[in-house]
PDB file of C-alpha atoms and ligand atoms in Angstrom:
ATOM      1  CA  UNK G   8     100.759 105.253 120.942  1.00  0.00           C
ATOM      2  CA  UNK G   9     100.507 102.422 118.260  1.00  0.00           C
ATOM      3  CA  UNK G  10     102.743 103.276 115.249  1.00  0.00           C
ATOM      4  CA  UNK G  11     101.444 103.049 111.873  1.00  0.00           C
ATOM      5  CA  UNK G  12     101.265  99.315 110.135  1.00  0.00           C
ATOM      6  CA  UNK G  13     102.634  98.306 106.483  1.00  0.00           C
ATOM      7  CA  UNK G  14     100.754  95.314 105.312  1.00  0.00           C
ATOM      8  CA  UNK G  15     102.714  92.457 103.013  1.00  0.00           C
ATOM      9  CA  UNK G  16     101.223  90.765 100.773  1.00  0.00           C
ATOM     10  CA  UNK G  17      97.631  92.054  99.289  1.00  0.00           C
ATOM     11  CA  UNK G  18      95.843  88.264  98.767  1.00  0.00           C
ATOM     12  CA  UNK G  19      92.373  86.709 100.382  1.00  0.00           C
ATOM     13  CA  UNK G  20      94.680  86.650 104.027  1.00  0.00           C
ATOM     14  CA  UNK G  21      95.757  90.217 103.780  1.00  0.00           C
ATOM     15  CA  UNK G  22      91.909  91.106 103.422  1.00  0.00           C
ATOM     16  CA  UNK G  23      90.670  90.089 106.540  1.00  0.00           C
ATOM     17  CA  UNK G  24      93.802  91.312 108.445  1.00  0.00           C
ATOM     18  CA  UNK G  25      92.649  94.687 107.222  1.00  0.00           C
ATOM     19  CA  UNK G  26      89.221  94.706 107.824  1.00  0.00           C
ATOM     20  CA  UNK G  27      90.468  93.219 111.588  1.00  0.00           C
ATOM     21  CA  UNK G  28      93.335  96.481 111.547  1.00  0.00           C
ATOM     22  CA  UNK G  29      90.298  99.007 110.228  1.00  0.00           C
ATOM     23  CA  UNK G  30      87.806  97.808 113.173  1.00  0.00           C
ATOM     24  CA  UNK G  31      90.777  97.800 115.913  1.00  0.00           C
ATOM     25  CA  UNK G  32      91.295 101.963 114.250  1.00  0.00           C
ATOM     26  CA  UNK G  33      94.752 101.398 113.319  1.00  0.00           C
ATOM     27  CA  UNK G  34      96.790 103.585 111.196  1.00  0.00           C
ATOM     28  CA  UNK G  35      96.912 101.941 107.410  1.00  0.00           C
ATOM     29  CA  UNK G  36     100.460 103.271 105.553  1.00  0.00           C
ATOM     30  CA  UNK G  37      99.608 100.413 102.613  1.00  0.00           C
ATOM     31  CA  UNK G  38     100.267  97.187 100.959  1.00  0.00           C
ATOM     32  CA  UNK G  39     104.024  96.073 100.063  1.00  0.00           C
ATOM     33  CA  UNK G  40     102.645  93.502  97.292  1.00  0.00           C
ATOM     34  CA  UNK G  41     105.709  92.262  94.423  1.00  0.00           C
ATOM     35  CA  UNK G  42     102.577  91.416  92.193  1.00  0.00           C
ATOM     36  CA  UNK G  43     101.084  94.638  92.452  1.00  0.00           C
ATOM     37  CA  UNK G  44     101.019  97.655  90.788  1.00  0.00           C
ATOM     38  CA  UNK G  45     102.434 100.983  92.810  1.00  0.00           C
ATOM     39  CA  UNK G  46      99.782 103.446  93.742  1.00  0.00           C
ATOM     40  CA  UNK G  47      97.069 101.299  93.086  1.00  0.00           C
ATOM     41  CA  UNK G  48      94.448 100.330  95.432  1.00  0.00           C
ATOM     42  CA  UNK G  49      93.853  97.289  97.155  1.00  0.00           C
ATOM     43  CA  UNK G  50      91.700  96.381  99.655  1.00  0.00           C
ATOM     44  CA  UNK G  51      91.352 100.222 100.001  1.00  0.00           C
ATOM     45  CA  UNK G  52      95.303 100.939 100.656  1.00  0.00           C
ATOM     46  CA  UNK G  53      97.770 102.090  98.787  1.00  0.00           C
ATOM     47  CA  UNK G  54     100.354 100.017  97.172  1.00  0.00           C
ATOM     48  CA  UNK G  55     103.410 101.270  98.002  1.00  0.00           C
ATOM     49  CA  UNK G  56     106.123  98.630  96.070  1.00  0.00           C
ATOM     50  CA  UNK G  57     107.530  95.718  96.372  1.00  0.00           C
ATOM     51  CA  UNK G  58     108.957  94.266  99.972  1.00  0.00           C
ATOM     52  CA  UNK G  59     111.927  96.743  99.391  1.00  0.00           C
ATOM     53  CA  UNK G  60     109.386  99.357 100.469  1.00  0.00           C
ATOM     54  CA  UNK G  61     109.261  98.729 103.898  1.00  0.00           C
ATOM     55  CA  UNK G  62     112.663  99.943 104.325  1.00  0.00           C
ATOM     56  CA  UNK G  63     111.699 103.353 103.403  1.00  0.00           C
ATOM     57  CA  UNK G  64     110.594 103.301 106.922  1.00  0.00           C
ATOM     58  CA  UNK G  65     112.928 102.254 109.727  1.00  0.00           C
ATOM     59  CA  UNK G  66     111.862 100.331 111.982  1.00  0.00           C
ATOM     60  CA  UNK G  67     111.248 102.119 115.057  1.00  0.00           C
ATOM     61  CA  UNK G  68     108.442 104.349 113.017  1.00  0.00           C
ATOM     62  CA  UNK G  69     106.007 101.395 111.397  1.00  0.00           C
ATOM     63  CA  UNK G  70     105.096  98.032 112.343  1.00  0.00           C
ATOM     64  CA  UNK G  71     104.196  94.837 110.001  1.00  0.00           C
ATOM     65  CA  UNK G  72     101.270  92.830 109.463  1.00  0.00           C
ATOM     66  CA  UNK G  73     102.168  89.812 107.702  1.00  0.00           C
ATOM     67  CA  UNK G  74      99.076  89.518 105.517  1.00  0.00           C
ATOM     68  CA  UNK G  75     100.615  86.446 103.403  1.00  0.00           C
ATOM     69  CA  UNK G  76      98.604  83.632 104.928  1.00  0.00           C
ATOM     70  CA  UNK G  77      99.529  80.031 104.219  1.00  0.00           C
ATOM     71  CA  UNK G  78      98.445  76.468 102.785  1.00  0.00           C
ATOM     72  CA  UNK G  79      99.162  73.189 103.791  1.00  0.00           C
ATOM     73  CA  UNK G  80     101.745  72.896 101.251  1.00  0.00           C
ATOM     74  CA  UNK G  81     102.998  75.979 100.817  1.00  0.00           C
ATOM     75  CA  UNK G  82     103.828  77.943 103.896  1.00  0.00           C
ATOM     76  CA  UNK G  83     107.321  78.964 103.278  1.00  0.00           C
ATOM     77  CA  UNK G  84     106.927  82.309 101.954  1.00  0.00           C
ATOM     78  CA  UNK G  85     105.079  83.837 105.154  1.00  0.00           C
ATOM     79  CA  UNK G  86     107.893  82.226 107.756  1.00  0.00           C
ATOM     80  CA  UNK G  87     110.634  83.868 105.262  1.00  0.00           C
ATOM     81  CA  UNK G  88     108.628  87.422 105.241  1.00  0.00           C
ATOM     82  CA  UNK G  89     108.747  86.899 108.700  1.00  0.00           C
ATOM     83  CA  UNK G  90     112.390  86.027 109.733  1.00  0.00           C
ATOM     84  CA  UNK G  91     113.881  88.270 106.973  1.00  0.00           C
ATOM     85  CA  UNK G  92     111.879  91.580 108.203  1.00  0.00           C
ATOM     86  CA  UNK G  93     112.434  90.163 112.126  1.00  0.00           C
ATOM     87  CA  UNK G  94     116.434  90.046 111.257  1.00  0.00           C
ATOM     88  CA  UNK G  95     116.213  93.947 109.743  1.00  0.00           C
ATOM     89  CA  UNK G  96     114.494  95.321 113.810  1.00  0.00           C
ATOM     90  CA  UNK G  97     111.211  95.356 112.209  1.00  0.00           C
ATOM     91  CA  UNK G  98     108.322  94.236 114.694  1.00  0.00           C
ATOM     92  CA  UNK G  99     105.770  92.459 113.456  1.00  0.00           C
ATOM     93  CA  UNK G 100     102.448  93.375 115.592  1.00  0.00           C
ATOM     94  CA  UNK G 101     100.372  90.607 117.246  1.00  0.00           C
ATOM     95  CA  UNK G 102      96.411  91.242 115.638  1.00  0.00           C
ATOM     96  CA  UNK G 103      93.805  90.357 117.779  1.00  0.00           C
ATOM     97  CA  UNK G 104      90.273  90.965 116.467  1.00  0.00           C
ATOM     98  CA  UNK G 105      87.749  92.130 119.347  1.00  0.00           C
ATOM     99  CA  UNK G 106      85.742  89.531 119.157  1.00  0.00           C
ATOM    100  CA  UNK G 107      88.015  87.141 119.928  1.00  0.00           C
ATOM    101  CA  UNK G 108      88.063  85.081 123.596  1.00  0.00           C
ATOM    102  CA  UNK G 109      91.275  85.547 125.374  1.00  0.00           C
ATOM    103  CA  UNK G 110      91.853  83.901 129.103  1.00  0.00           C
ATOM    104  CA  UNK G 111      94.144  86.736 131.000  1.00  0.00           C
ATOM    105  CA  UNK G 112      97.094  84.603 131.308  1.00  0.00           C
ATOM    106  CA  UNK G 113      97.660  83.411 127.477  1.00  0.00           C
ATOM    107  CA  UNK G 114     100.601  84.413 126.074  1.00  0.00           C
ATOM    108  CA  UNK G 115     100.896  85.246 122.358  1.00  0.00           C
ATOM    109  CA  UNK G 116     104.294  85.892 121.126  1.00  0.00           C
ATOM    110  CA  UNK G 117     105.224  89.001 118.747  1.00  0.00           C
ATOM    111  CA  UNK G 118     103.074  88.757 115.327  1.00  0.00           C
ATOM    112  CA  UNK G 119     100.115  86.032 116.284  1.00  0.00           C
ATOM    113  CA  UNK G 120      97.361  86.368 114.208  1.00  0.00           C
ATOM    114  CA  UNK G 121      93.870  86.089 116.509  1.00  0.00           C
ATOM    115  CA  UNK G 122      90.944  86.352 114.293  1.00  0.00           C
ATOM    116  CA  UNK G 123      87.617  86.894 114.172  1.00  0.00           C
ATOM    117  CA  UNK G 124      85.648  84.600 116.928  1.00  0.00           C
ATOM    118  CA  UNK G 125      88.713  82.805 118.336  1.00  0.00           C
ATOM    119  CA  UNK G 126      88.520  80.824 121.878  1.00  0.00           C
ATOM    120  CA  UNK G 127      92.106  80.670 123.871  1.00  0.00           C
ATOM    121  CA  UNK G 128      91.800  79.237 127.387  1.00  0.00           C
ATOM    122  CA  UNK G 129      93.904  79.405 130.346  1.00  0.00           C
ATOM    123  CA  UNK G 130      97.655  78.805 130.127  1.00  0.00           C
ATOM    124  CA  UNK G 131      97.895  78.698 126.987  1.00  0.00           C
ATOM    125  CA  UNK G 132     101.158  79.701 124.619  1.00  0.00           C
ATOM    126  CA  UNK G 133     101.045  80.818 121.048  1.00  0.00           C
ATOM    127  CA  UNK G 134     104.838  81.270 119.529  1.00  0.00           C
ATOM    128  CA  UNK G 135     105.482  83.683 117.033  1.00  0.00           C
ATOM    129  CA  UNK G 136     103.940  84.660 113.411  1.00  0.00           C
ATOM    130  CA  UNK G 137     100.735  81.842 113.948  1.00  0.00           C
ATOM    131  CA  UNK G 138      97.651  82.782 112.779  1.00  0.00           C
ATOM    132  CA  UNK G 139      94.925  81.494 114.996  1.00  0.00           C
ATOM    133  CA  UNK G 140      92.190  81.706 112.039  1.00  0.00           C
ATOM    134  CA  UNK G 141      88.297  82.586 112.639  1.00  0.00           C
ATOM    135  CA  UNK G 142      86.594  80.334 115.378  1.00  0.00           C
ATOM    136  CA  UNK G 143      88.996  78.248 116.266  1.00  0.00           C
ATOM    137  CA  UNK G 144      89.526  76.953 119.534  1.00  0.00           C
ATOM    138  CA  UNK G 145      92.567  76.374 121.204  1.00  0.00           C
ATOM    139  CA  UNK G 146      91.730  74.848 124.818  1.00  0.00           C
ATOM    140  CA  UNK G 147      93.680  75.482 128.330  1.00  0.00           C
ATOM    141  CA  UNK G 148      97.400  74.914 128.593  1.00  0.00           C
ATOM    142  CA  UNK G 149      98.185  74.002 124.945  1.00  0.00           C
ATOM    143  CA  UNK G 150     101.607  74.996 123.181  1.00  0.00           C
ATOM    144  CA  UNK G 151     101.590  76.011 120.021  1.00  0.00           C
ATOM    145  CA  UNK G 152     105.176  76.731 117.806  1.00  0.00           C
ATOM    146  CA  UNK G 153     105.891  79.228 115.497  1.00  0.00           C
ATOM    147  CA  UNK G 154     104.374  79.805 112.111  1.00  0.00           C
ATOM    148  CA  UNK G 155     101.596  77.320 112.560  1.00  0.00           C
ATOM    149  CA  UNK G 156      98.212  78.101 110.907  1.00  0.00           C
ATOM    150  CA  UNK G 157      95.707  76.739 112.501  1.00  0.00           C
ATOM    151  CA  UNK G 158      92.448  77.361 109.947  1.00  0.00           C
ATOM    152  CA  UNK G 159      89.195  78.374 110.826  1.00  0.00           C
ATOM    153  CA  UNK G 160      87.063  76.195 113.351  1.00  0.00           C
ATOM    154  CA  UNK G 161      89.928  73.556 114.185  1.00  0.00           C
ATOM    155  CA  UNK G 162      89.475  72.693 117.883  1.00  0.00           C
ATOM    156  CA  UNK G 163      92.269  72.447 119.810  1.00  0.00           C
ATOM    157  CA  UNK G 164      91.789  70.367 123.457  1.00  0.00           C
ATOM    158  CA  UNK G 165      93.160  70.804 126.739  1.00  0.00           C
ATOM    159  CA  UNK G 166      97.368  70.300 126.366  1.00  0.00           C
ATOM    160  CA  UNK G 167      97.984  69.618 122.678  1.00  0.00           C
ATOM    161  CA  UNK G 168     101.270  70.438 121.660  1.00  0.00           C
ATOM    162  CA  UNK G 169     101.912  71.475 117.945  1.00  0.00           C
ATOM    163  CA  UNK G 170     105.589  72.205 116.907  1.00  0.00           C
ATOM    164  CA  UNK G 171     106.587  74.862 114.464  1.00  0.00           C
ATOM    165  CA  UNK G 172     105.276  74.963 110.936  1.00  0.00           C
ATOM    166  CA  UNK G 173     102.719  72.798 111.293  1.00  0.00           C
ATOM    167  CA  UNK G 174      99.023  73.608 109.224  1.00  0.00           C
ATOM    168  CA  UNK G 175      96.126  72.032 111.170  1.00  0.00           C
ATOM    169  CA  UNK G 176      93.029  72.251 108.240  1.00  0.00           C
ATOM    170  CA  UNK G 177      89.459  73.593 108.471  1.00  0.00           C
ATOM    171  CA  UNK G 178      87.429  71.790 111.123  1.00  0.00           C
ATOM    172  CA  UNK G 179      89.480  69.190 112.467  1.00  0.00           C
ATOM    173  CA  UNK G 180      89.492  67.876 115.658  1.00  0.00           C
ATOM    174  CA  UNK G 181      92.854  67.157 118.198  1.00  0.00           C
ATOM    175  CA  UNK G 182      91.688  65.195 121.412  1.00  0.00           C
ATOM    176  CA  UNK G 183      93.556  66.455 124.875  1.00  0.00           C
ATOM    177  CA  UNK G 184      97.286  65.577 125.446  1.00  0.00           C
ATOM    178  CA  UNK G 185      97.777  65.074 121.644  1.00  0.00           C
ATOM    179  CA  UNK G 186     101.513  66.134 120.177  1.00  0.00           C
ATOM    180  CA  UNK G 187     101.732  67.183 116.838  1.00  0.00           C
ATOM    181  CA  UNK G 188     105.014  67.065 114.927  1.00  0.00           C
ATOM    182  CA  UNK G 189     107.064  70.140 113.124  1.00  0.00           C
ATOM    183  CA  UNK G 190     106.075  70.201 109.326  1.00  0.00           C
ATOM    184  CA  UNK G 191     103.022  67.855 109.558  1.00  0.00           C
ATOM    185  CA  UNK G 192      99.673  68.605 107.862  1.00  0.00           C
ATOM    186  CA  UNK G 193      96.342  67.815 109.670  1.00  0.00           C
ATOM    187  CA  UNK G 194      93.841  67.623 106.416  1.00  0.00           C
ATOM    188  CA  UNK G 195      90.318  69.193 106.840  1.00  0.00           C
ATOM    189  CA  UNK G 196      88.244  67.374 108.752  1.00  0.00           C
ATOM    190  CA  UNK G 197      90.143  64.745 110.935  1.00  0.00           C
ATOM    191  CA  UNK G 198      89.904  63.939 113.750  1.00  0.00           C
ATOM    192  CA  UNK G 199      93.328  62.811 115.698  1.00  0.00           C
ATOM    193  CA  UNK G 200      93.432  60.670 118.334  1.00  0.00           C
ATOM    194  CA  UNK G 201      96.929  59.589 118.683  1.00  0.00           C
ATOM    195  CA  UNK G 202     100.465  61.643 118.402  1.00  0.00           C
ATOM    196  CA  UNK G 203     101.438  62.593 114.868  1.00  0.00           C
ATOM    197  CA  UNK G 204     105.394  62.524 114.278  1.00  0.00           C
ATOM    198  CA  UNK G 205     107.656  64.994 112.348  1.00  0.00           C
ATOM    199  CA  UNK G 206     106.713  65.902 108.647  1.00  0.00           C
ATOM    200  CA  UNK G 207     103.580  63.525 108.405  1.00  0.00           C
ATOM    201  CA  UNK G 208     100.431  64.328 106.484  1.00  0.00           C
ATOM    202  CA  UNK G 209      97.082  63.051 107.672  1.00  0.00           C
ATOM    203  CA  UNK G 210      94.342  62.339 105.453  1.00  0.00           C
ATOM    204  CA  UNK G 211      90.706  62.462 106.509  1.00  0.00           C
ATOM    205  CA  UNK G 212      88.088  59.777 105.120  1.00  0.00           C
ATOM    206  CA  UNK G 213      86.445  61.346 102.226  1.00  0.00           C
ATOM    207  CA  UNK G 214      82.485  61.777 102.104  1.00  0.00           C
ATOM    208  CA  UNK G 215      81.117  58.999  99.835  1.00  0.00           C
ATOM    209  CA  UNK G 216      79.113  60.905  97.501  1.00  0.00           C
ATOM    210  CA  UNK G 217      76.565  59.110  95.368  1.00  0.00           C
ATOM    211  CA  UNK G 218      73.923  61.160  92.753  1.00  0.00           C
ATOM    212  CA  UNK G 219      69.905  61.164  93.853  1.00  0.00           C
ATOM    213  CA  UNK G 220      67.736  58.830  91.919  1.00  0.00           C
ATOM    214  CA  UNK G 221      65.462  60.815  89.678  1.00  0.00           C
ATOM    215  CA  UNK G 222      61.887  59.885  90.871  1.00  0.00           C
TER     216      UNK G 222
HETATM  217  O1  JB2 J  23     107.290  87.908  98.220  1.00  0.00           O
HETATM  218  C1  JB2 J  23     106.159  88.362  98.428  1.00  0.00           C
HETATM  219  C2  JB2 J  23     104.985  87.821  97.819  1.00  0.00           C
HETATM  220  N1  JB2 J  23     104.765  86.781  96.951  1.00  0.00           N
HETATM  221  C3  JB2 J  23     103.431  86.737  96.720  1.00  0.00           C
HETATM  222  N2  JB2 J  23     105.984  89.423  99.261  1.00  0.00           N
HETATM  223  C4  JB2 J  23     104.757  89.982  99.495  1.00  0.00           C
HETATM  224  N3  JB2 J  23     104.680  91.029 100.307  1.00  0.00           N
HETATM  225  N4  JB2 J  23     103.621  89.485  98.945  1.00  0.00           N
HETATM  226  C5  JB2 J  23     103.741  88.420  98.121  1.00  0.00           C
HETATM  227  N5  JB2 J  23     102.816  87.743  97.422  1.00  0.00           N
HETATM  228  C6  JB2 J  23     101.395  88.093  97.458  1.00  0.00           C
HETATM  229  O2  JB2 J  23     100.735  87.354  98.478  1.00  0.00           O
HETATM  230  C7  JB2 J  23     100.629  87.750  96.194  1.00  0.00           C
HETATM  231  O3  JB2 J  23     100.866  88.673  95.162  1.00  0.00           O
HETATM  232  C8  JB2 J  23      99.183  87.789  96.705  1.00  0.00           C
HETATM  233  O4  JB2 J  23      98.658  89.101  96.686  1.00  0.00           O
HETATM  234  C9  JB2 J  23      99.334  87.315  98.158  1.00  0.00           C
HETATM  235  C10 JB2 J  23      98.822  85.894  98.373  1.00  0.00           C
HETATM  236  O5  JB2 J  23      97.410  85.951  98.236  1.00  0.00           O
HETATM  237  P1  JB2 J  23      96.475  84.663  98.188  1.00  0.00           P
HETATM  238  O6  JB2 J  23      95.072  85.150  98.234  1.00  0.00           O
HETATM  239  O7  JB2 J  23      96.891  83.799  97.059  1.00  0.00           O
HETATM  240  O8  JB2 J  23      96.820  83.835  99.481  1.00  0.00           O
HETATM  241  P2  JB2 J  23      96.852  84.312 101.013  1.00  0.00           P
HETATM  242  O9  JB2 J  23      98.203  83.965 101.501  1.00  0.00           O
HETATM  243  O10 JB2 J  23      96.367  85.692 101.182  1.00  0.00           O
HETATM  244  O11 JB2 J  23      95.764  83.386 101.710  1.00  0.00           O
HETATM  245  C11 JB2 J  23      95.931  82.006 101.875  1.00  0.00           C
HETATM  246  O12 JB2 J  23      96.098  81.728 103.268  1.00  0.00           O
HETATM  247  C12 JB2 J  23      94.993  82.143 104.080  1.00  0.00           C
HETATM  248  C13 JB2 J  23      95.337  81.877 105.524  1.00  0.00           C
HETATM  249  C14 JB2 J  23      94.649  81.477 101.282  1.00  0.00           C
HETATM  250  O13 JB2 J  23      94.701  80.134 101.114  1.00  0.00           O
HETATM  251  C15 JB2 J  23      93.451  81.779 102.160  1.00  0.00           C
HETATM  252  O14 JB2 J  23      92.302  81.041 101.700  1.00  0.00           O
HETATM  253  C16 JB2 J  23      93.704  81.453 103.630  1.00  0.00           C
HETATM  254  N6  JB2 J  23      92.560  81.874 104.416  1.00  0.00           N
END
C-alpha cells in the first residue's frame, strides 16, 4: 500500500504536484511551508509547520513530494530539501501523472517529477529529484542527472546527455547526441546544436518586436 505523502513547499510547483497526487488518489497529510501559516489551507491541505514538521513522522510511515520547483537561477533550495530529507531515511516518491508516455524500460530514479503530457522513449534514464515538466519530450536513450528541471515542452532528442543541476527553459530544442554540462542554463527558446560545457548560460535570439502602424 502507498503511504501517505507530506508536500514541501506550498508555491505555483507544489500546485500542480497536488492536483497530479489528487488524480493518482493519494493520501494528502499537508503542506510543510516556512512561509505559511499552521492550520491554514493551501491548495486544499493543511499546513502543518515549517520543514521541522516532517519529522513528526518517521520515515517509514510518510513519503515526500518535493513541491519546491526551480528557476534557472535559483535551484538550490529544492536539491537542499532534497539531500537534507534523503540523509534523515525519508523517501521522496517518484510522481508520474497518468497521462504521461512512459516506454517500459525507462528508468526514473527515487523522486522524478513526470508531469502532465510527458513523452520518455526507450532506454532512457532520469536521476533523482528531476522534474520532467508538462509536455516535454525526452527521446530514446538519453541520460539525464539529478535535480535537472527540464520545463514544459523542451524536446529532448535521441542520446542527449544533461549532467546534474542543469535547467533546460520552456520550449527549447537539444538536437541528438548533444551533452549538456552540470550547472548550465538552456534559456527559453534555443535551440542547441553543439555541446554546452560546465556552468554556461545560453541565450536565445530575442523576437524583434516593432509597434503596428496606425492606418
Ligand atoms: O525552506 C523552505 C522554503 N522556502 C520557500 N521549505 C519549504 N518547504 N518551502 C519553502 N518555500 C516555499 O516554496 C515558499 O514559501 C513558496 O510557497 C514556495 C515557492 O513557490 P513559488 O511559486 O515561488 O515557486 P515554485 O518553486 O513553486 O515554482 C517555480 O518552479 C516551477 C517548476 C516557479 O517558477 C514555477 O513557475 C515553475 N513551474
Amino acid at each position: 500500500m502507498t503511504k501517505p505523502v507530506i508536500v514541501l513547499g506550498g508555491g505555483g510547483h507544489a500546485k500542480v504536484l497536488i492536483a497530479i497526487l489528487r488524480r493518482l488518489n493519494c493520501r494528502l497529510l499537508g503542506i510543510v511551508d516556512p512561509n505559511q501559516t499552521i492550520g491554514q489551507l493551501v491548495h486544499g491541505l493543511n499546513v502543518l509547520g515549517a520543514d521541522n514538521a516532517i519529522f513528526d513522522y518517521s520515515n517509514t510511515e510518510i513519503e515526500l513530494v518535493n513541491g519546491v520547483g526551480s528557476l534557472p537561477k535559483d535551484k538550490g533550495l529544492r536539491a537542499a530539501l532534497f539531500n537534507t530529507f534523503n540523509a534523515q531515511g525519508y523517501r521522496f516518491k517518484t510522481v508520474i501523472d497518468p497521462t504521461a508516455l512512459i516506454a517500459e524500460d525507462v528508468e526514473l530514479s527515487h523522486g522524478v517529477q513526470v508531469m502532465t503530457g510527458v513523452i520518455i522513449q526507450v532506454g532512457a534514464k532520469i536521476a533523482e529529484n528531476t522534474i520532467l515538466n508538462s509536455g516535454a519530450i525526452v527521446e530514446h536513450d538519453c541520460r539525464i542527472g539529478r535535480h535537472v528541471h527540464i520545463a514544459p515542452g523542451a524536446i529532448l532528442s535521441g542520446t542527449v546527455n544533461v549532467s546534474d543541476h542543469v535547467h533546460i527553459g520552456t520550449g527549447a530544442t537539444i538536437i541528438q547526441g548533444i551533452s549538456i554540462g552540470a550547472n548550465s542554463i538552456i534559456g527559453a527558446g534555443s535551440a542547441i546544436t553543439q555541446d554546452i560545457a560546465y556552468n554556461q548560460i545560453v541565450y536565445p535570439p530575442r523576437p524583434r518586436i516593432e509597434s503596428i502602424k496606425e492606418q
